[in-house]
Amino acid sequence: MARKVIITCAVTGSIHTPTMSRHLPITPTEIATASIDAAAAGAAIIHLHARDPATGFPSADPAHFMEFLPAIRDACDAVLNISTGGSSVMSLDQRLAPARTAEPEMCSLNMGSMNFGIFPLLDRYEDWQHDWEPKLLEATKRTIFRNSFEDIEMILADLGDNRGARFEFECYDMGHIDTLAYYLGKGLVNPPLYVQFILGVLGGIGAAPENLQAMKASADRLLGDAYHFSVLGAGSMQMRLAQLGATLGGHVRVGLEDNLTIERGALASSNAQQVHKVRRILEELGLEVASADEARELLELKGSDGVAF
Ligand code: KMH
Ligand code: ZN
């Protein structure tokens, strides 16, 4: 039987800004439509951030999330995964508010504090639609994306133990896998763990195939059979690293949160276009795409009846 591969689509995020692509979903309607179309194309999991509908600025307001979560849930059965990373200029309480309110099946959980530099994007654009865009990018020269041990433990207890969420463990470097292994040893996280190997964020490990192989080797040694992995290549390496990740036995993440293009020099016209492309690659490799319910079973999620939206 062919192995089933979970496609996650992260539809908007907080890295890219409206000037960079007119296809970046901003309003609740745009975020809902992008998510529903990505699910129809084959994404089992939708990773969600919100934006202020008037300005496109990354938002942690639960009300903004609640404007699209029920609409997506009504229209498709995808697993809805709410970011707890938010954006590096948000406080921890702000970052957690949407998941505390919505009690989703999954949340992201970032496995270490780090630099998270998106300022190199400043050089690529001249005329910004909004003043906040270059300011936010510039701020990432100074800010630290804070995910202390205390923060991690608080999220595990608050969203995991108390609200039944399971996690997309975001690992941007080798040491983050060691941190996850520490919590596995302590019994604070429970298998099956879902580890997202993230390559290509400035401040984390680079988007090189050798780095992905090293992360997988490290996770095999430290986590054994307690984990499944998925691969997120930020920027133009997105599809090549997804293909390598799937070949190595993993799952894949695509979406405009992490990459705006569909091929070199061409903007993706939608999130669904990236999902279609990665699906085509997977099927050409002889792999099958997992349905949302197959993802729920593999990751032992609480089910869509257990959410609060
Ligand atoms: N955009 C990714 C590189 C989160 O939302 O918690 C990181 C991310 C983090 O998705
Ligand atoms: Zn995210």
PDB file of C-alpha atoms and ligand atoms in Angstrom:
ATOM      1  CA  MET A   1       0.000   0.000   0.000  1.00  0.00           C
ATOM      2  CA  ALA A   2       1.355   3.475  -0.875  1.00  0.00           C
ATOM      3  CA  ARG A   3       2.349   5.663   2.051  1.00  0.00           C
ATOM      4  CA  LYS A   4      -0.048   8.530   2.766  1.00  0.00           C
ATOM      5  CA  VAL A   5       1.542  11.970   2.854  1.00  0.00           C
ATOM      6  CA  ILE A   6      -0.046  14.850   4.756  1.00  0.00           C
ATOM      7  CA  ILE A   7      -0.019  18.180   2.944  1.00  0.00           C
ATOM      8  CA  THR A   8      -0.201  21.213   5.238  1.00  0.00           C
ATOM      9  CA  CYS A   9      -0.974  24.557   3.619  1.00  0.00           C
ATOM     10  CA  ALA A  10      -0.057  27.728   5.535  1.00  0.00           C
ATOM     11  CA  VAL A  11      -2.160  30.283   3.723  1.00  0.00           C
ATOM     12  CA  THR A  12      -1.029  33.729   4.909  1.00  0.00           C
ATOM     13  CA  GLY A  13       1.361  33.848   7.912  1.00  0.00           C
ATOM     14  CA  SER A  14       3.067  37.004   9.127  1.00  0.00           C
ATOM     15  CA  ILE A  15       6.284  37.088   7.082  1.00  0.00           C
ATOM     16  CA  HIS A  16       5.049  38.394   3.759  1.00  0.00           C
ATOM     17  CA  THR A  17       3.251  41.710   3.331  1.00  0.00           C
ATOM     18  CA  PRO A  18       0.547  42.975   0.938  1.00  0.00           C
ATOM     19  CA  THR A  19       3.039  44.766  -1.347  1.00  0.00           C
ATOM     20  CA  MET A  20       4.852  41.499  -2.052  1.00  0.00           C
ATOM     21  CA  SER A  21       1.939  39.689  -3.688  1.00  0.00           C
ATOM     22  CA  ARG A  22      -1.605  40.650  -4.547  1.00  0.00           C
ATOM     23  CA  HIS A  23      -2.466  36.977  -4.040  1.00  0.00           C
ATOM     24  CA  LEU A  24      -1.628  36.993  -0.308  1.00  0.00           C
ATOM     25  CA  PRO A  25      -4.938  36.457   1.556  1.00  0.00           C
ATOM     26  CA  ILE A  26      -5.728  39.371   3.875  1.00  0.00           C
ATOM     27  CA  THR A  27      -9.447  39.635   4.692  1.00  0.00           C
ATOM     28  CA  PRO A  28     -11.436  36.910   6.487  1.00  0.00           C
ATOM     29  CA  THR A  29     -13.186  36.086   3.212  1.00  0.00           C
ATOM     30  CA  GLU A  30      -9.871  35.791   1.390  1.00  0.00           C
ATOM     31  CA  ILE A  31      -8.359  33.635   4.145  1.00  0.00           C
ATOM     32  CA  ALA A  32     -11.435  31.388   4.215  1.00  0.00           C
ATOM     33  CA  THR A  33     -11.547  31.020   0.433  1.00  0.00           C
ATOM     34  CA  ALA A  34      -7.804  30.301   0.231  1.00  0.00           C
ATOM     35  CA  SER A  35      -8.146  27.642   2.948  1.00  0.00           C
ATOM     36  CA  ILE A  36     -11.200  25.957   1.425  1.00  0.00           C
ATOM     37  CA  ASP A  37      -9.572  25.896  -2.027  1.00  0.00           C
ATOM     38  CA  ALA A  38      -6.315  24.515  -0.569  1.00  0.00           C
ATOM     39  CA  ALA A  39      -8.278  21.763   1.189  1.00  0.00           C
ATOM     40  CA  ALA A  40     -10.114  20.929  -2.047  1.00  0.00           C
ATOM     41  CA  ALA A  41      -6.737  20.667  -3.785  1.00  0.00           C
ATOM     42  CA  GLY A  42      -5.497  18.113  -1.236  1.00  0.00           C
ATOM     43  CA  ALA A  43      -4.318  19.876   1.930  1.00  0.00           C
ATOM     44  CA  ALA A  44      -5.341  17.883   5.018  1.00  0.00           C
ATOM     45  CA  ILE A  45      -4.127  20.564   7.447  1.00  0.00           C
ATOM     46  CA  ILE A  46      -4.523  24.335   7.136  1.00  0.00           C
ATOM     47  CA  HIS A  47      -2.076  26.390   9.253  1.00  0.00           C
ATOM     48  CA  LEU A  48      -3.662  29.727  10.106  1.00  0.00           C
ATOM     49  CA  HIS A  49      -2.698  33.256  11.085  1.00  0.00           C
ATOM     50  CA  ALA A  50      -4.978  36.299  10.832  1.00  0.00           C
ATOM     51  CA  ARG A  51      -4.498  39.819   9.532  1.00  0.00           C
ATOM     52  CA  ASP A  52      -6.169  43.126  10.185  1.00  0.00           C
ATOM     53  CA  PRO A  53      -8.606  43.285   7.257  1.00  0.00           C
ATOM     54  CA  ALA A  54      -8.082  47.032   6.763  1.00  0.00           C
ATOM     55  CA  THR A  55      -4.284  47.094   6.702  1.00  0.00           C
ATOM     56  CA  GLY A  56      -3.024  43.516   6.309  1.00  0.00           C
ATOM     57  CA  PHE A  57      -0.959  43.864   9.504  1.00  0.00           C
ATOM     58  CA  PRO A  58      -0.540  40.483  11.296  1.00  0.00           C
ATOM     59  CA  SER A  59      -3.305  40.202  13.888  1.00  0.00           C
ATOM     60  CA  ALA A  60      -3.618  38.212  17.103  1.00  0.00           C
ATOM     61  CA  ASP A  61      -7.170  39.363  17.736  1.00  0.00           C
ATOM     62  CA  PRO A  62      -9.360  36.276  18.325  1.00  0.00           C
ATOM     63  CA  ALA A  63     -12.249  38.166  16.721  1.00  0.00           C
ATOM     64  CA  HIS A  64     -10.336  38.244  13.425  1.00  0.00           C
ATOM     65  CA  PHE A  65      -9.807  34.458  13.624  1.00  0.00           C
ATOM     66  CA  MET A  66     -13.445  33.885  14.492  1.00  0.00           C
ATOM     67  CA  GLU A  67     -14.438  35.653  11.286  1.00  0.00           C
ATOM     68  CA  PHE A  68     -12.967  32.855   9.171  1.00  0.00           C
ATOM     69  CA  LEU A  69     -12.686  29.706  11.344  1.00  0.00           C
ATOM     70  CA  PRO A  70     -16.422  28.767  11.308  1.00  0.00           C
ATOM     71  CA  ALA A  71     -16.668  29.472   7.574  1.00  0.00           C
ATOM     72  CA  ILE A  72     -13.773  27.127   6.815  1.00  0.00           C
ATOM     73  CA  ARG A  73     -15.107  24.476   9.162  1.00  0.00           C
ATOM     74  CA  ASP A  74     -18.537  24.623   7.538  1.00  0.00           C
ATOM     75  CA  ALA A  75     -17.120  24.263   4.036  1.00  0.00           C
ATOM     76  CA  CYS A  76     -14.527  21.495   4.426  1.00  0.00           C
ATOM     77  CA  ASP A  77     -13.205  18.883   6.853  1.00  0.00           C
ATOM     78  CA  ALA A  78      -9.559  20.024   6.929  1.00  0.00           C
ATOM     79  CA  VAL A  79      -7.740  20.049  10.268  1.00  0.00           C
ATOM     80  CA  LEU A  80      -7.448  23.703  11.326  1.00  0.00           C
ATOM     81  CA  ASN A  81      -4.112  24.453  12.976  1.00  0.00           C
ATOM     82  CA  ILE A  82      -3.756  27.834  14.695  1.00  0.00           C
ATOM     83  CA  SER A  83      -0.378  29.519  14.995  1.00  0.00           C
ATOM     84  CA  THR A  84       0.976  30.303  18.451  1.00  0.00           C
ATOM     85  CA  GLY A  85       4.016  31.943  16.831  1.00  0.00           C
ATOM     86  CA  GLY A  86       1.980  34.893  15.591  1.00  0.00           C
ATOM     87  CA  SER A  87       4.584  37.437  14.681  1.00  0.00           C
ATOM     88  CA  SER A  88       7.835  38.309  16.448  1.00  0.00           C
ATOM     89  CA  VAL A  89       6.459  41.714  17.527  1.00  0.00           C
ATOM     90  CA  MET A  90       3.548  40.179  19.498  1.00  0.00           C
ATOM     91  CA  SER A  91       3.639  39.351  23.221  1.00  0.00           C
ATOM     92  CA  LEU A  92       3.203  35.733  24.276  1.00  0.00           C
ATOM     93  CA  ASP A  93      -0.275  36.438  25.650  1.00  0.00           C
ATOM     94  CA  GLN A  94      -1.274  38.020  22.353  1.00  0.00           C
ATOM     95  CA  ARG A  95       0.128  35.065  20.430  1.00  0.00           C
ATOM     96  CA  LEU A  96      -1.857  32.550  22.507  1.00  0.00           C
ATOM     97  CA  ALA A  97      -5.198  34.368  22.566  1.00  0.00           C
ATOM     98  CA  PRO A  98      -6.562  32.932  19.275  1.00  0.00           C
ATOM     99  CA  ALA A  99      -5.825  29.298  20.216  1.00  0.00           C
ATOM    100  CA  ARG A 100      -7.116  29.819  23.765  1.00  0.00           C
ATOM    101  CA  THR A 101     -10.392  31.054  22.318  1.00  0.00           C
ATOM    102  CA  ALA A 102     -10.806  28.608  19.441  1.00  0.00           C
ATOM    103  CA  GLU A 103      -9.424  25.439  21.117  1.00  0.00           C
ATOM    104  CA  PRO A 104      -8.335  23.930  17.779  1.00  0.00           C
ATOM    105  CA  GLU A 105      -7.299  20.358  17.046  1.00  0.00           C
ATOM    106  CA  MET A 106      -3.737  21.552  16.376  1.00  0.00           C
ATOM    107  CA  CYS A 107      -1.504  24.520  17.201  1.00  0.00           C
ATOM    108  CA  SER A 108       2.043  25.365  16.242  1.00  0.00           C
ATOM    109  CA  LEU A 109       4.656  25.275  19.015  1.00  0.00           C
ATOM    110  CA  ASN A 110       8.004  26.908  18.303  1.00  0.00           C
ATOM    111  CA  MET A 111      10.842  25.009  19.964  1.00  0.00           C
ATOM    112  CA  GLY A 112      13.321  27.762  20.816  1.00  0.00           C
ATOM    113  CA  SER A 113      14.086  31.460  20.988  1.00  0.00           C
ATOM    114  CA  MET A 114      15.921  32.755  17.952  1.00  0.00           C
ATOM    115  CA  ASN A 115      16.661  35.569  15.553  1.00  0.00           C
ATOM    116  CA  PHE A 116      14.019  35.562  12.792  1.00  0.00           C
ATOM    117  CA  GLY A 117      15.270  37.915  10.119  1.00  0.00           C
ATOM    118  CA  ILE A 118      12.885  38.941   7.394  1.00  0.00           C
ATOM    119  CA  PHE A 119      14.661  42.283   6.858  1.00  0.00           C
ATOM    120  CA  PRO A 120      16.530  41.022   3.721  1.00  0.00           C
ATOM    121  CA  LEU A 121      13.169  41.333   1.918  1.00  0.00           C
ATOM    122  CA  LEU A 122      13.503  45.133   2.308  1.00  0.00           C
ATOM    123  CA  ASP A 123      15.919  45.228  -0.647  1.00  0.00           C
ATOM    124  CA  ARG A 124      13.441  43.670  -3.069  1.00  0.00           C
ATOM    125  CA  TYR A 125      10.693  46.314  -3.025  1.00  0.00           C
ATOM    126  CA  GLU A 126      10.552  50.098  -3.326  1.00  0.00           C
ATOM    127  CA  ASP A 127       6.976  51.332  -3.182  1.00  0.00           C
ATOM    128  CA  TRP A 128       5.215  49.979  -0.129  1.00  0.00           C
ATOM    129  CA  GLN A 129       1.412  49.959   0.117  1.00  0.00           C
ATOM    130  CA  HIS A 130       1.521  50.534   3.891  1.00  0.00           C
ATOM    131  CA  ASP A 131       4.034  52.277   6.166  1.00  0.00           C
ATOM    132  CA  TRP A 132       3.990  49.351   8.559  1.00  0.00           C
ATOM    133  CA  GLU A 133       5.476  46.925   6.021  1.00  0.00           C
ATOM    134  CA  PRO A 134       9.114  48.175   5.892  1.00  0.00           C
ATOM    135  CA  LYS A 135       8.916  48.986   9.629  1.00  0.00           C
ATOM    136  CA  LEU A 136       7.943  45.414  10.528  1.00  0.00           C
ATOM    137  CA  LEU A 137      10.682  43.954   8.343  1.00  0.00           C
ATOM    138  CA  GLU A 138      13.258  46.373   9.777  1.00  0.00           C
ATOM    139  CA  ALA A 139      12.189  45.504  13.344  1.00  0.00           C
ATOM    140  CA  THR A 140      13.334  41.913  12.840  1.00  0.00           C
ATOM    141  CA  LYS A 141      16.933  43.162  13.007  1.00  0.00           C
ATOM    142  CA  ARG A 142      16.330  43.961  16.682  1.00  0.00           C
ATOM    143  CA  THR A 143      13.613  41.606  17.907  1.00  0.00           C
ATOM    144  CA  ILE A 144      14.068  38.096  19.244  1.00  0.00           C
ATOM    145  CA  PHE A 145      11.437  35.485  18.466  1.00  0.00           C
ATOM    146  CA  ARG A 146      10.990  34.442  22.075  1.00  0.00           C
ATOM    147  CA  ASN A 147      10.134  30.841  22.898  1.00  0.00           C
ATOM    148  CA  SER A 148      11.717  30.200  26.290  1.00  0.00           C
ATOM    149  CA  PHE A 149      11.508  26.875  28.108  1.00  0.00           C
ATOM    150  CA  GLU A 150       8.936  28.433  30.426  1.00  0.00           C
ATOM    151  CA  ASP A 151       6.902  29.609  27.416  1.00  0.00           C
ATOM    152  CA  ILE A 152       7.022  26.154  25.832  1.00  0.00           C
ATOM    153  CA  GLU A 153       5.936  24.439  29.042  1.00  0.00           C
ATOM    154  CA  MET A 154       3.118  26.919  29.529  1.00  0.00           C
ATOM    155  CA  ILE A 155       1.821  26.287  25.995  1.00  0.00           C
ATOM    156  CA  LEU A 156       2.041  22.510  26.448  1.00  0.00           C
ATOM    157  CA  ALA A 157      -0.037  22.748  29.628  1.00  0.00           C
ATOM    158  CA  ASP A 158      -2.488  25.445  28.582  1.00  0.00           C
ATOM    159  CA  LEU A 159      -3.286  24.401  25.023  1.00  0.00           C
ATOM    160  CA  GLY A 160      -2.276  20.736  25.158  1.00  0.00           C
ATOM    161  CA  ASP A 161      -3.258  19.363  28.571  1.00  0.00           C
ATOM    162  CA  ASN A 162      -6.128  21.774  29.252  1.00  0.00           C
ATOM    163  CA  ARG A 163      -7.592  22.251  25.788  1.00  0.00           C
ATOM    164  CA  GLY A 164      -6.699  18.992  24.032  1.00  0.00           C
ATOM    165  CA  ALA A 165      -4.677  20.458  21.157  1.00  0.00           C
ATOM    166  CA  ARG A 166      -1.827  18.506  19.609  1.00  0.00           C
ATOM    167  CA  PHE A 167       1.150  20.310  18.185  1.00  0.00           C
ATOM    168  CA  GLU A 168       3.065  21.078  15.042  1.00  0.00           C
ATOM    169  CA  PHE A 169       6.504  21.269  16.715  1.00  0.00           C
ATOM    170  CA  GLU A 170       8.358  23.942  14.746  1.00  0.00           C
ATOM    171  CA  CYS A 171      12.094  23.083  14.667  1.00  0.00           C
ATOM    172  CA  TYR A 172      14.279  25.654  12.933  1.00  0.00           C
ATOM    173  CA  ASP A 173      17.600  24.175  13.966  1.00  0.00           C
ATOM    174  CA  MET A 174      19.199  20.975  15.247  1.00  0.00           C
ATOM    175  CA  GLY A 175      19.057  22.013  18.901  1.00  0.00           C
ATOM    176  CA  HIS A 176      15.292  22.403  18.744  1.00  0.00           C
ATOM    177  CA  ILE A 177      15.051  18.652  18.161  1.00  0.00           C
ATOM    178  CA  ASP A 178      17.137  18.089  21.313  1.00  0.00           C
ATOM    179  CA  THR A 179      14.746  20.332  23.236  1.00  0.00           C
ATOM    180  CA  LEU A 180      11.786  18.275  22.012  1.00  0.00           C
ATOM    181  CA  ALA A 181      13.619  15.072  22.991  1.00  0.00           C
ATOM    182  CA  TYR A 182      14.150  16.525  26.473  1.00  0.00           C
ATOM    183  CA  TYR A 183      10.393  17.051  26.853  1.00  0.00           C
ATOM    184  CA  LEU A 184       9.703  13.574  25.474  1.00  0.00           C
ATOM    185  CA  GLY A 185      11.998  12.145  28.143  1.00  0.00           C
ATOM    186  CA  LYS A 186      10.219  14.181  30.811  1.00  0.00           C
ATOM    187  CA  GLY A 187       6.825  12.922  29.634  1.00  0.00           C
ATOM    188  CA  LEU A 188       5.610  16.457  28.880  1.00  0.00           C
ATOM    189  CA  VAL A 189       4.957  15.644  25.216  1.00  0.00           C
ATOM    190  CA  ASN A 190       3.266  12.500  23.965  1.00  0.00           C
ATOM    191  CA  PRO A 191       3.813  10.467  20.794  1.00  0.00           C
ATOM    192  CA  PRO A 192       3.037  10.570  17.982  1.00  0.00           C
ATOM    193  CA  LEU A 193       4.905  13.891  17.763  1.00  0.00           C
ATOM    194  CA  TYR A 194       4.467  15.935  14.586  1.00  0.00           C
ATOM    195  CA  VAL A 195       7.759  17.686  13.888  1.00  0.00           C
ATOM    196  CA  GLN A 196       8.016  20.411  11.268  1.00  0.00           C
ATOM    197  CA  PHE A 197      11.604  20.706  10.003  1.00  0.00           C
ATOM    198  CA  ILE A 198      11.913  24.368   8.961  1.00  0.00           C
ATOM    199  CA  LEU A 199      14.811  25.281   6.716  1.00  0.00           C
ATOM    200  CA  GLY A 200      15.637  28.664   5.236  1.00  0.00           C
ATOM    201  CA  VAL A 201      14.619  31.182   7.919  1.00  0.00           C
ATOM    202  CA  LEU A 202      17.496  33.636   8.510  1.00  0.00           C
ATOM    203  CA  GLY A 203      18.510  32.836  12.088  1.00  0.00           C
ATOM    204  CA  GLY A 204      17.735  29.127  11.708  1.00  0.00           C
ATOM    205  CA  ILE A 205      19.277  26.331   9.654  1.00  0.00           C
ATOM    206  CA  GLY A 206      19.766  26.985   5.926  1.00  0.00           C
ATOM    207  CA  ALA A 207      17.628  25.508   3.156  1.00  0.00           C
ATOM    208  CA  ALA A 208      20.135  22.873   2.022  1.00  0.00           C
ATOM    209  CA  PRO A 209      19.329  19.199   1.344  1.00  0.00           C
ATOM    210  CA  GLU A 210      22.266  18.129   3.551  1.00  0.00           C
ATOM    211  CA  ASN A 211      20.727  20.031   6.474  1.00  0.00           C
ATOM    212  CA  LEU A 212      17.410  18.224   6.056  1.00  0.00           C
ATOM    213  CA  GLN A 213      19.188  14.869   6.042  1.00  0.00           C
ATOM    214  CA  ALA A 214      21.083  15.877   9.197  1.00  0.00           C
ATOM    215  CA  MET A 215      17.878  16.953  10.962  1.00  0.00           C
ATOM    216  CA  LYS A 216      16.208  13.681  10.076  1.00  0.00           C
ATOM    217  CA  ALA A 217      19.205  11.660  11.279  1.00  0.00           C
ATOM    218  CA  SER A 218      19.197  13.581  14.554  1.00  0.00           C
ATOM    219  CA  ALA A 219      15.450  13.140  15.052  1.00  0.00           C
ATOM    220  CA  ASP A 220      15.704   9.411  14.274  1.00  0.00           C
ATOM    221  CA  ARG A 221      18.374   9.075  16.960  1.00  0.00           C
ATOM    222  CA  LEU A 222      16.634  11.250  19.565  1.00  0.00           C
ATOM    223  CA  LEU A 223      12.931  10.569  18.958  1.00  0.00           C
ATOM    224  CA  GLY A 224      13.025   7.071  17.422  1.00  0.00           C
ATOM    225  CA  ASP A 225       9.574   5.905  16.417  1.00  0.00           C
ATOM    226  CA  ALA A 226       7.835   8.558  18.547  1.00  0.00           C
ATOM    227  CA  TYR A 227       7.582  11.037  15.701  1.00  0.00           C
ATOM    228  CA  HIS A 228       6.410  11.877  12.193  1.00  0.00           C
ATOM    229  CA  PHE A 229       8.045  14.722  10.328  1.00  0.00           C
ATOM    230  CA  SER A 230       7.033  17.275   7.765  1.00  0.00           C
ATOM    231  CA  VAL A 231       9.260  19.633   5.784  1.00  0.00           C
ATOM    232  CA  LEU A 232       8.910  23.376   5.286  1.00  0.00           C
ATOM    233  CA  GLY A 233      11.436  24.987   2.975  1.00  0.00           C
ATOM    234  CA  ALA A 234      11.108  28.756   3.302  1.00  0.00           C
ATOM    235  CA  GLY A 235      11.410  30.655   0.041  1.00  0.00           C
ATOM    236  CA  SER A 236      12.419  29.246  -3.299  1.00  0.00           C
ATOM    237  CA  MET A 237      13.573  25.866  -1.924  1.00  0.00           C
ATOM    238  CA  GLN A 238       9.996  25.022  -0.863  1.00  0.00           C
ATOM    239  CA  MET A 239       9.184  22.411  -3.532  1.00  0.00           C
ATOM    240  CA  ARG A 240      12.653  20.828  -3.737  1.00  0.00           C
ATOM    241  CA  LEU A 241      12.820  20.291   0.025  1.00  0.00           C
ATOM    242  CA  ALA A 242       9.227  19.029   0.072  1.00  0.00           C
ATOM    243  CA  GLN A 243      10.176  16.457  -2.557  1.00  0.00           C
ATOM    244  CA  LEU A 244      13.255  15.382  -0.586  1.00  0.00           C
ATOM    245  CA  GLY A 245      11.265  15.263   2.655  1.00  0.00           C
ATOM    246  CA  ALA A 246       8.622  13.041   1.078  1.00  0.00           C
ATOM    247  CA  THR A 247      11.334  10.789  -0.362  1.00  0.00           C
ATOM    248  CA  LEU A 248      12.873  10.458   3.104  1.00  0.00           C
ATOM    249  CA  GLY A 249       9.521   9.325   4.530  1.00  0.00           C
ATOM    250  CA  GLY A 250       8.047  12.639   5.641  1.00  0.00           C
ATOM    251  CA  HIS A 251       5.079  14.913   5.075  1.00  0.00           C
ATOM    252  CA  VAL A 252       5.113  18.344   3.433  1.00  0.00           C
ATOM    253  CA  ARG A 253       4.089  21.943   4.074  1.00  0.00           C
ATOM    254  CA  VAL A 254       3.475  24.545   1.375  1.00  0.00           C
ATOM    255  CA  GLY A 255       1.593  27.855   1.278  1.00  0.00           C
ATOM    256  CA  LEU A 256       2.094  31.576   0.749  1.00  0.00           C
ATOM    257  CA  GLU A 257       3.107  32.010   4.427  1.00  0.00           C
ATOM    258  CA  ASP A 258       6.508  30.571   3.540  1.00  0.00           C
ATOM    259  CA  ASN A 259       6.928  31.110  -0.209  1.00  0.00           C
ATOM    260  CA  LEU A 260       5.130  33.459  -2.615  1.00  0.00           C
ATOM    261  CA  THR A 261       6.212  31.816  -5.872  1.00  0.00           C
ATOM    262  CA  ILE A 262       5.141  28.827  -7.942  1.00  0.00           C
ATOM    263  CA  GLU A 263       8.418  28.673  -9.888  1.00  0.00           C
ATOM    264  CA  ARG A 264      11.474  30.896 -10.243  1.00  0.00           C
ATOM    265  CA  GLY A 265      10.352  34.470 -10.903  1.00  0.00           C
ATOM    266  CA  ALA A 266       6.594  33.735 -10.997  1.00  0.00           C
ATOM    267  CA  LEU A 267       4.196  34.535  -8.177  1.00  0.00           C
ATOM    268  CA  ALA A 268       1.827  31.759  -7.162  1.00  0.00           C
ATOM    269  CA  SER A 269      -1.702  32.796  -8.092  1.00  0.00           C
ATOM    270  CA  SER A 270      -3.094  31.040  -5.012  1.00  0.00           C
ATOM    271  CA  ASN A 271      -2.290  28.693  -2.156  1.00  0.00           C
ATOM    272  CA  ALA A 272      -4.226  25.977  -3.978  1.00  0.00           C
ATOM    273  CA  GLN A 273      -1.841  26.283  -6.920  1.00  0.00           C
ATOM    274  CA  GLN A 274       1.073  25.311  -4.634  1.00  0.00           C
ATOM    275  CA  VAL A 275      -0.982  22.444  -3.156  1.00  0.00           C
ATOM    276  CA  HIS A 276      -1.772  21.154  -6.658  1.00  0.00           C
ATOM    277  CA  LYS A 277       1.910  21.321  -7.568  1.00  0.00           C
ATOM    278  CA  VAL A 278       3.184  19.467  -4.517  1.00  0.00           C
ATOM    279  CA  ARG A 279       0.408  16.913  -4.920  1.00  0.00           C
ATOM    280  CA  ARG A 280       1.490  16.304  -8.504  1.00  0.00           C
ATOM    281  CA  ILE A 281       5.090  15.812  -7.343  1.00  0.00           C
ATOM    282  CA  LEU A 282       4.023  13.380  -4.604  1.00  0.00           C
ATOM    283  CA  GLU A 283       1.850  11.358  -6.951  1.00  0.00           C
ATOM    284  CA  GLU A 284       4.652  11.191  -9.524  1.00  0.00           C
ATOM    285  CA  LEU A 285       6.821   9.753  -6.745  1.00  0.00           C
ATOM    286  CA  GLY A 286       4.215   7.025  -6.239  1.00  0.00           C
ATOM    287  CA  LEU A 287       2.915   8.453  -2.971  1.00  0.00           C
ATOM    288  CA  GLU A 288      -0.687   9.075  -1.991  1.00  0.00           C
ATOM    289  CA  VAL A 289      -2.059  12.197  -0.353  1.00  0.00           C
ATOM    290  CA  ALA A 290      -3.660  11.775   3.078  1.00  0.00           C
ATOM    291  CA  SER A 291      -7.228  12.903   3.641  1.00  0.00           C
ATOM    292  CA  ALA A 292      -8.027  15.091   6.650  1.00  0.00           C
ATOM    293  CA  ASP A 293      -9.411  12.103   8.528  1.00  0.00           C
ATOM    294  CA  GLU A 294      -6.318  10.042   7.727  1.00  0.00           C
ATOM    295  CA  ALA A 295      -4.216  12.891   9.141  1.00  0.00           C
ATOM    296  CA  ARG A 296      -6.417  12.929  12.280  1.00  0.00           C
ATOM    297  CA  GLU A 297      -5.892   9.213  12.740  1.00  0.00           C
ATOM    298  CA  LEU A 298      -2.122   9.333  12.157  1.00  0.00           C
ATOM    299  CA  LEU A 299      -1.601  12.283  14.511  1.00  0.00           C
ATOM    300  CA  GLU A 300      -4.220  11.177  17.067  1.00  0.00           C
ATOM    301  CA  LEU A 301      -6.121  14.456  17.022  1.00  0.00           C
ATOM    302  CA  LYS A 302      -9.200  15.093  19.158  1.00  0.00           C
ATOM    303  CA  GLY A 303     -11.467  15.624  16.127  1.00  0.00           C
ATOM    304  CA  SER A 304     -13.373  18.605  14.805  1.00  0.00           C
ATOM    305  CA  ASP A 305     -16.185  18.115  17.347  1.00  0.00           C
ATOM    306  CA  GLY A 306     -13.766  19.156  20.078  1.00  0.00           C
ATOM    307  CA  VAL A 307     -13.082  22.696  18.858  1.00  0.00           C
ATOM    308  CA  ALA A 308     -14.717  25.895  20.116  1.00  0.00           C
ATOM    309  CA  PHE A 309     -15.745  27.540  16.845  1.00  0.00           C
TER     310      PHE A 309
HETATM  311  N1  KMH B   1       6.349  30.690   8.973  1.00  0.00           N
HETATM  312  C1  KMH B   1       7.117  29.631   9.536  1.00  0.00           C
HETATM  313  C2  KMH B   1       8.546  29.696   9.090  1.00  0.00           C
HETATM  314  C3  KMH B   1       4.181  29.701  13.677  1.00  0.00           C
HETATM  315  O1  KMH B   1       3.230  30.090  13.042  1.00  0.00           O
HETATM  316  O2  KMH B   1       4.121  29.350  14.856  1.00  0.00           O
HETATM  317  C4  KMH B   1       6.987  29.566  10.997  1.00  0.00           C
HETATM  318  C5  KMH B   1       5.623  29.400  11.595  1.00  0.00           C
HETATM  319  C6  KMH B   1       5.560  29.656  13.058  1.00  0.00           C
HETATM  320  O3  KMH B   1       4.673  29.032  10.955  1.00  0.00           O
HETATM  321 ZN    ZN B   2       2.847  30.218  10.964  1.00  0.00          ZN
END
